XYZ file of C-alpha atoms in Angstrom:
495
model
C -16.734 -1.413 -8.353
C -12.847 -1.620 -9.298
C -12.273 1.984 -8.227
C -13.734 1.494 -4.849
C -11.638 -1.921 -4.462
C -8.522 0.444 -5.339
C -9.414 2.840 -2.813
C -9.171 0.077 -0.138
C -5.781 -0.925 -1.130
C -4.093 1.848 1.416
C -6.459 0.023 4.200
C -5.377 -3.393 3.345
C -1.875 -2.311 3.427
C -2.257 -1.027 6.946
C -3.598 -4.455 8.211
C -1.010 -6.512 6.448
C 1.750 -4.278 7.898
C 0.546 -4.418 11.199
C 0.041 -8.217 11.150
C 3.614 -8.625 9.554
C 5.272 -6.341 12.331
C 3.780 -8.443 14.980
C 6.055 -11.078 14.203
C 8.709 -9.055 15.985
C 6.832 -9.377 19.320
C 8.471 -12.963 19.379
C 11.757 -11.391 19.991
C 10.630 -9.722 23.039
C 12.850 -6.735 22.132
C 11.313 -3.931 24.239
C 13.299 -0.828 25.151
C 14.770 -0.385 28.591
C 13.199 3.072 28.886
C 9.591 1.691 28.280
C 9.759 -0.011 31.634
C 10.284 3.206 33.360
C 7.281 4.756 32.005
C 5.328 1.627 32.711
C 6.571 1.420 36.414
C 5.448 5.187 36.555
C 2.038 4.055 35.259
C 1.848 1.293 37.717
C 3.016 3.582 40.645
C -0.094 5.731 39.687
C -2.218 2.537 40.025
C -0.883 1.559 43.214
C -0.284 4.918 44.886
C -2.052 7.423 42.881
C 0.992 9.253 42.306
C 2.716 9.990 39.242
C 6.106 8.718 40.499
C 8.573 5.883 40.685
C 9.201 4.902 44.448
C 6.033 4.928 46.279
C 4.435 8.313 47.376
C 7.093 10.411 46.152
C 6.326 12.520 42.876
C 8.832 12.692 40.330
C 8.498 12.893 36.346
C 10.703 9.814 35.840
C 9.172 9.374 32.432
C 9.889 11.636 29.624
C 6.380 11.423 28.247
C 3.182 12.205 30.472
C 0.683 11.302 27.781
C 1.915 7.824 27.289
C 2.206 7.412 30.941
C -1.606 7.839 31.200
C -2.118 5.538 28.224
C -0.053 2.790 30.006
C -2.169 3.447 33.052
C -5.325 2.683 31.180
C -4.078 -0.631 29.679
C -2.717 -1.753 33.170
C -6.115 -0.920 34.461
C -7.748 -2.890 31.648
C -5.548 -5.942 30.944
C -3.794 -6.054 34.516
C -0.199 -5.778 35.129
C 0.607 -9.315 33.874
C -1.006 -8.967 30.522
C -1.001 -5.420 29.284
C 2.241 -5.316 27.569
C 1.285 -7.143 24.351
C -1.904 -5.308 23.807
C -0.167 -1.949 24.373
C 2.392 -2.843 21.615
C -0.164 -3.735 19.309
C -1.941 -0.451 19.931
C 1.239 1.423 19.193
C 1.781 -0.711 16.208
C -1.676 0.169 15.016
C -1.399 3.907 15.646
C 2.024 4.121 13.890
C 0.641 2.462 10.751
C -2.494 4.500 10.648
C 0.145 7.756 10.892
C 1.953 6.238 7.879
C -1.676 6.121 6.194
C -2.107 9.794 6.959
C 1.312 10.435 5.501
C 0.560 8.492 2.077
C -2.588 10.532 1.735
C -0.457 13.594 1.722
C 2.375 13.007 -0.581
C 0.667 10.087 -2.907
C -2.384 10.117 -5.430
C -2.356 6.538 -6.663
C -4.257 3.876 -4.195
C -1.562 1.124 -5.181
C 1.571 3.550 -4.725
C 0.071 4.299 -1.182
C -0.207 0.629 -0.287
C 3.352 0.050 -1.218
C 4.397 3.214 0.587
C 2.586 1.861 3.744
C 3.945 -1.409 3.861
C 7.841 -0.266 2.766
C 8.024 2.405 4.881
C 6.295 0.351 7.814
C 9.358 -2.449 7.549
C 12.123 -0.032 7.816
C 14.098 -0.548 10.940
C 12.811 2.606 12.784
C 9.391 1.878 12.008
C 9.529 -1.415 13.312
C 11.333 -0.217 16.423
C 8.807 2.615 17.032
C 6.157 0.007 16.593
C 7.153 -2.716 19.090
C 9.806 -1.428 21.521
C 7.188 0.231 23.878
C 8.220 3.607 23.831
C 5.939 6.676 22.955
C 6.763 7.288 19.422
C 3.933 5.158 17.848
C 1.421 7.387 19.498
C 3.424 10.612 18.623
C 3.799 9.801 15.017
C 0.331 9.328 14.750
C -0.436 12.359 16.571
C 1.875 14.304 14.053
C 0.605 12.993 11.172
C -2.834 13.710 11.905
C -2.342 17.106 12.729
C -0.722 17.370 9.165
C -3.509 15.314 7.666
C -6.622 16.690 9.611
C -5.352 20.383 10.279
C -3.135 21.668 7.421
C -4.557 19.242 4.747
C -8.401 19.301 5.590
C -8.378 22.369 7.436
C -10.113 21.255 10.474
C -10.123 23.740 13.444
C -10.358 21.154 16.075
C -7.266 19.373 14.888
C -5.256 22.674 14.758
C -6.395 23.330 18.323
C -6.439 20.137 20.038
C -3.496 18.176 18.459
C -0.922 20.509 19.490
C -1.995 20.115 23.059
C -1.807 16.141 22.935
C 1.648 16.238 20.983
C 3.369 18.667 23.574
C 2.103 16.515 26.422
C 3.633 13.598 24.668
C 7.109 14.986 24.495
C 8.389 18.418 25.393
C 10.887 18.299 22.259
C 8.067 18.202 20.090
C 8.019 21.944 19.986
C 10.676 21.719 17.078
C 8.059 20.041 14.836
C 5.292 22.202 15.756
C 7.716 25.062 15.127
C 8.775 23.994 11.766
C 5.210 23.211 10.617
C 4.172 26.703 11.685
C 7.164 28.353 9.728
C 6.669 26.337 6.558
C 2.955 27.102 6.615
C 3.375 30.791 6.945
C 5.722 31.140 4.242
C 3.880 28.879 2.084
C 0.319 30.384 2.500
C 1.430 33.910 3.607
C -1.193 33.885 6.422
C -1.482 33.034 10.254
C -3.649 29.988 11.295
C -4.620 31.624 14.582
C -6.399 28.186 15.622
C -2.775 26.767 15.437
C -1.298 29.557 17.364
C -3.721 29.069 20.135
C -3.216 25.425 20.067
C 0.508 25.631 20.136
C 0.250 28.123 23.130
C -2.306 26.054 25.012
C -0.019 22.847 24.325
C 3.078 24.730 25.836
C 1.324 26.313 28.974
C -0.540 22.902 29.633
C 2.403 21.065 29.703
C 4.737 23.220 31.664
C 1.639 24.035 34.013
C 1.325 20.560 34.681
C 4.951 20.195 35.384
C 4.857 22.875 37.808
C 1.924 22.502 39.568
C 2.201 18.579 39.952
C 6.210 18.092 40.094
C 7.183 21.673 40.931
C 9.511 21.949 38.064
C 9.144 23.437 34.261
C 10.775 20.818 32.377
C 10.683 16.906 33.085
C 13.153 15.643 35.516
C 14.604 13.323 33.005
C 16.025 16.321 30.956
C 17.388 18.027 34.173
C 19.033 14.847 35.361
C 20.701 14.104 31.987
C 21.991 17.729 31.627
C 23.467 17.498 35.018
C 25.307 14.232 34.594
C 26.158 14.345 31.150
C 27.049 17.922 30.420
C 30.514 18.718 29.403
C 32.354 21.756 28.373
C 33.922 21.573 24.727
C 35.661 24.088 22.648
C 34.571 25.029 19.399
C 36.891 22.521 17.555
C 35.870 19.579 20.132
C 32.028 20.310 19.163
C 32.750 20.113 15.571
C 34.740 16.975 15.829
C 32.186 15.460 17.800
C 29.587 16.131 15.562
C 31.673 14.891 12.450
C 32.220 11.373 14.143
C 28.889 11.090 15.366
C 26.217 11.982 12.595
C 27.175 9.106 10.169
C 25.376 6.890 12.683
C 22.094 8.625 13.168
C 21.169 10.151 9.754
C 20.403 6.613 8.386
C 18.933 3.634 9.553
C 21.716 1.426 10.244
C 23.886 2.295 13.476
C 27.061 0.084 13.334
C 30.069 0.114 15.729
C 32.602 2.907 15.414
C 32.115 6.602 14.762
C 31.523 6.720 10.958
C 29.005 4.918 8.845
C 29.502 5.583 5.016
C 26.368 3.892 4.058
C 24.566 6.615 5.669
C 26.407 9.186 3.691
C 25.209 7.531 0.573
C 21.474 7.442 1.727
C 21.707 11.014 2.769
C 22.854 12.291 -0.528
C 19.980 10.105 -2.310
C 17.575 11.216 0.045
C 18.498 15.022 -0.805
C 18.752 14.442 -4.579
C 15.183 12.898 -4.709
C 13.899 15.878 -2.405
C 15.301 18.232 -4.845
C 13.840 16.243 -7.492
C 10.345 16.382 -6.193
C 10.112 19.973 -4.955
C 10.877 21.103 -8.536
C 7.863 19.836 -9.593
C 4.641 21.860 -9.217
C 2.568 19.962 -6.629
C 0.411 20.656 -3.838
C 2.257 17.866 -1.702
C 5.463 19.811 -1.758
C 4.100 21.984 1.025
C 4.106 18.735 3.205
C 7.343 17.574 2.002
C 9.094 20.902 3.120
C 7.404 20.269 6.601
C 8.773 16.552 7.237
C 12.156 17.225 5.327
C 12.906 20.422 7.245
C 11.705 18.817 10.663
C 13.932 15.813 9.766
C 16.926 17.726 9.257
C 16.656 20.393 12.200
C 15.633 17.652 14.711
C 18.768 15.572 13.758
C 21.089 18.538 13.832
C 19.637 19.909 17.190
C 19.844 16.690 18.948
C 23.178 15.686 17.469
C 24.659 18.935 18.410
C 23.629 18.510 22.164
C 25.167 15.187 22.139
C 22.103 13.272 22.395
C 22.964 9.627 21.185
C 19.974 7.634 22.422
C 18.619 5.881 18.968
C 15.040 6.542 19.763
C 15.631 10.336 19.194
C 16.291 10.053 15.542
C 13.707 7.388 14.622
C 10.913 9.695 13.392
C 13.339 11.830 11.544
C 14.912 8.877 9.764
C 11.454 7.587 8.504
C 10.541 11.425 7.279
C 13.909 11.894 5.579
C 13.446 8.595 3.752
C 9.908 9.657 2.280
C 11.014 11.334 -0.495
C 13.106 8.463 -1.981
C 10.028 6.131 -1.855
C 8.049 8.682 -3.447
C 10.710 9.098 -6.380
C 10.774 5.256 -6.913
C 7.115 4.741 -6.902
C 6.358 7.552 -9.321
C 8.729 6.592 -11.896
C 7.151 6.341 -15.318
C 10.019 4.332 -16.911
C 11.613 1.224 -15.440
C 9.490 1.843 -12.252
C 9.765 -1.867 -11.483
C 13.505 -1.713 -11.967
C 13.945 1.130 -9.546
C 11.540 -0.616 -7.080
C 13.409 -3.938 -7.213
C 16.732 -2.236 -6.576
C 15.418 -0.425 -3.838
C 14.105 -3.575 -2.126
C 16.872 -5.751 -2.868
C 19.796 -3.494 -1.894
C 18.383 -1.375 0.760
C 14.986 -2.415 2.526
C 15.326 -5.960 2.450
C 19.026 -5.650 3.988
C 17.501 -3.097 6.474
C 14.666 -5.572 7.484
C 17.190 -8.596 7.550
C 19.276 -6.482 10.065
C 16.546 -5.461 12.199
C 15.371 -8.916 12.555
C 18.942 -10.041 13.576
C 19.307 -7.053 15.740
C 15.807 -7.294 17.448
C 16.490 -11.289 18.240
C 20.018 -10.719 19.626
C 18.910 -7.553 21.690
C 15.709 -9.346 22.600
C 17.876 -12.189 24.169
C 19.993 -9.700 25.952
C 17.214 -7.771 27.429
C 14.184 -10.078 28.000
C 16.335 -13.426 28.640
C 19.125 -11.925 30.310
C 18.727 -8.479 32.141
C 14.921 -9.250 32.803
C 16.336 -12.109 34.895
C 18.073 -10.132 37.403
C 15.008 -8.493 38.177
C 13.096 -11.733 38.275
C 15.882 -13.028 40.754
C 15.611 -10.173 42.977
C 12.045 -10.269 43.085
C 12.130 -13.742 44.335
C 14.963 -13.341 46.702
C 13.898 -10.013 48.389
C 10.429 -10.043 49.640
C 10.678 -6.505 51.222
C 9.952 -4.267 48.570
C 10.734 -1.299 50.519
C 14.511 -2.266 50.157
C 16.528 -0.086 47.793
C 19.036 -0.890 44.977
C 21.339 1.346 43.254
C 22.076 0.676 39.672
C 22.082 1.872 36.030
C 19.777 1.505 33.896
C 16.330 1.803 35.669
C 14.301 -0.102 33.243
C 14.050 -3.945 33.407
C 15.652 -4.611 37.137
C 13.442 -2.138 39.046
C 10.346 -3.150 36.943
C 10.648 -7.169 37.689
C 12.237 -6.705 40.996
C 9.644 -4.329 42.353
C 12.436 -2.681 44.894
C 12.745 0.918 45.300
C 15.403 2.327 43.172
C 18.138 4.745 43.040
C 19.413 5.243 39.317
C 22.927 6.393 38.518
C 21.689 9.282 36.506
C 19.062 10.602 38.874
C 15.985 9.948 36.307
C 13.990 8.165 39.161
C 15.510 9.442 42.285
C 16.152 13.261 42.823
C 18.355 12.620 45.991
C 21.390 11.233 43.952
C 21.365 14.449 42.007
C 22.180 16.641 44.869
C 25.325 14.214 45.391
C 26.197 14.793 41.715
C 25.988 18.694 42.439
C 28.201 18.681 45.674
C 30.804 16.123 44.202
C 30.233 14.892 40.735
C 33.329 12.330 40.757
C 32.495 10.659 44.115
C 28.709 10.840 43.899
C 28.397 6.906 43.533
C 30.248 6.106 46.618
C 28.933 8.973 48.500
C 25.225 7.911 47.665
C 26.120 4.474 48.921
C 27.607 5.675 52.015
C 24.733 8.075 53.093
C 21.756 6.024 51.965
C 23.264 2.682 52.322
C 21.094 0.774 49.744
C 20.597 -3.054 50.585
C 21.676 -3.804 46.830
C 24.239 -2.635 44.356
C 23.953 -3.481 41.036
C 27.146 -2.795 39.061
C 29.045 -3.598 35.789
C 32.468 -2.802 37.685
C 34.087 -5.049 40.101
C 33.551 -2.714 43.341
C 36.255 -4.856 45.170
C 38.961 -3.032 42.900
C 40.041 0.719 42.872
C 40.044 3.426 45.398
C 36.978 2.656 47.429
C 37.502 -1.169 47.380
C 37.980 -1.288 51.251
C 34.609 0.188 52.032
C 32.787 -2.369 49.420
C 34.758 -5.204 50.913
C 33.531 -4.426 54.540
C 29.838 -3.534 54.101
C 28.713 -5.589 50.776
C 29.218 -9.053 49.476
C 28.759 -10.577 46.184
C 25.106 -11.990 46.133
C 25.199 -13.202 42.511
C 27.404 -12.677 39.340
C 25.088 -12.223 35.964
C 27.077 -12.932 32.745
C 26.126 -12.330 29.166
C 28.024 -15.280 27.932
C 25.663 -17.594 30.205
C 22.749 -16.544 28.067
C 23.978 -17.288 24.598
C 22.634 -20.630 24.145
C 19.402 -21.952 22.535
C 17.809 -25.179 21.477
C 17.559 -23.715 18.260
C 20.788 -23.327 16.553
C 20.053 -20.483 14.433
C 18.943 -18.524 17.103
C 22.224 -19.535 18.886
C 24.122 -18.314 16.181
C 22.386 -15.087 16.110
C 23.068 -14.762 19.817
C 26.652 -15.216 19.561
C 27.068 -13.266 16.302
C 25.662 -10.244 18.119
C 25.859 -10.607 21.938
C 23.716 -7.986 23.713
C 24.151 -6.841 27.088
C 26.488 -6.035 30.097
C 27.942 -8.443 32.796
C 26.955 -7.376 36.219
C 27.704 -7.983 39.882
C 25.086 -7.838 42.385
C 26.093 -7.045 45.869
C 24.188 -6.990 48.951
C 24.663 -5.193 52.171
C 26.248 -7.147 55.309
C 25.533 -4.582 58.082
């Protein structure tokens, strides 16, 4: 009876972790890009087309699978009520993923329970769960592949899950490849079901892109590469890497180029990993998979100047796994080790993420969303266009057709970038004459000021400082401690 009760500890931990993290829904901290995916899902609902602006096909979202999941949630719960159920769904899936991971690396049910909860309240885990991105589903699928495919040897998992993983994000080919090579070197044999699943995943994803959108890779990848690509010397590449990596290997991104806390955590993660793999344990097989993937994914994306936080969430979690295993399995002074870890790292990280979520949620939901809400009430003709950046909150809540600076949701602007990268913004304004412009710059200043003064007038100014007040003094202090958002000027065409 006691043994059965103990075996249920991990399940109880999953439930407790999900319930605890749902408190963060109160912060309304939702990532801008989530609203791009959700608008694509609603465009599919309204027009029967995977796009962003009416019946024009475009892969504006980085994830196909999550678009379809979001579509189903919109269909079931309605456009006004689907967000909270979807975020809860993401949280549950991610936490079940940590349950699978605990089964792979730990034996003691009590250790598994602690592992699930402690890893679940780390900053990247909270963000994966409640920011609305596709990584909750992705983490679940990846850990399910390791658990059912490579631990249980289920052929259906080896064949079917790589397809879903690739259909979630194309860059998951890194994860699938690392897992393949570790398995090959460890077992000295090829799992042909996995090979077939990987090939099927690649072919189905690229075929879907080609036959539906007429492109091999997602438009988001093409657009970012086109606008952000710069030519660096080898020395500049190395310098860029050295000043950037310290902010992404750990879980705390601080202002500035270098984060010394990350270096300490990175060294401790390496030491714990080396300590664990020196032991003759079956789990080393999975430790090699997740640790190598964490390193390769981080190195690959930082080297490509990919500085968006969400690319690093899953690697950050997986690289920290050896630390938790090391602490939980200490035979002597385990309580001391665990207390030190919680008091000096996990609790401060949780406190930081709480403050960050409250402040950023205010800047996004209470501030940026109001721009979209204002436009939604002001402009009744939803066929009017707005040129802005980014393409998340404002287009979603305004309902207007959108041209974004990067070209994620509109391909025509990419042609302007190709023709004249320096002047593509003003050239787009002149050729397409959008009714609204939303800019964080004063367009009445600079070389094109005369054109804007003649053809556009300021409709409304939006300022971050106007949204740093609250009836709750603690919240107000947090808002002012970490102001979040950008000042905007909204212009309307006058001719």
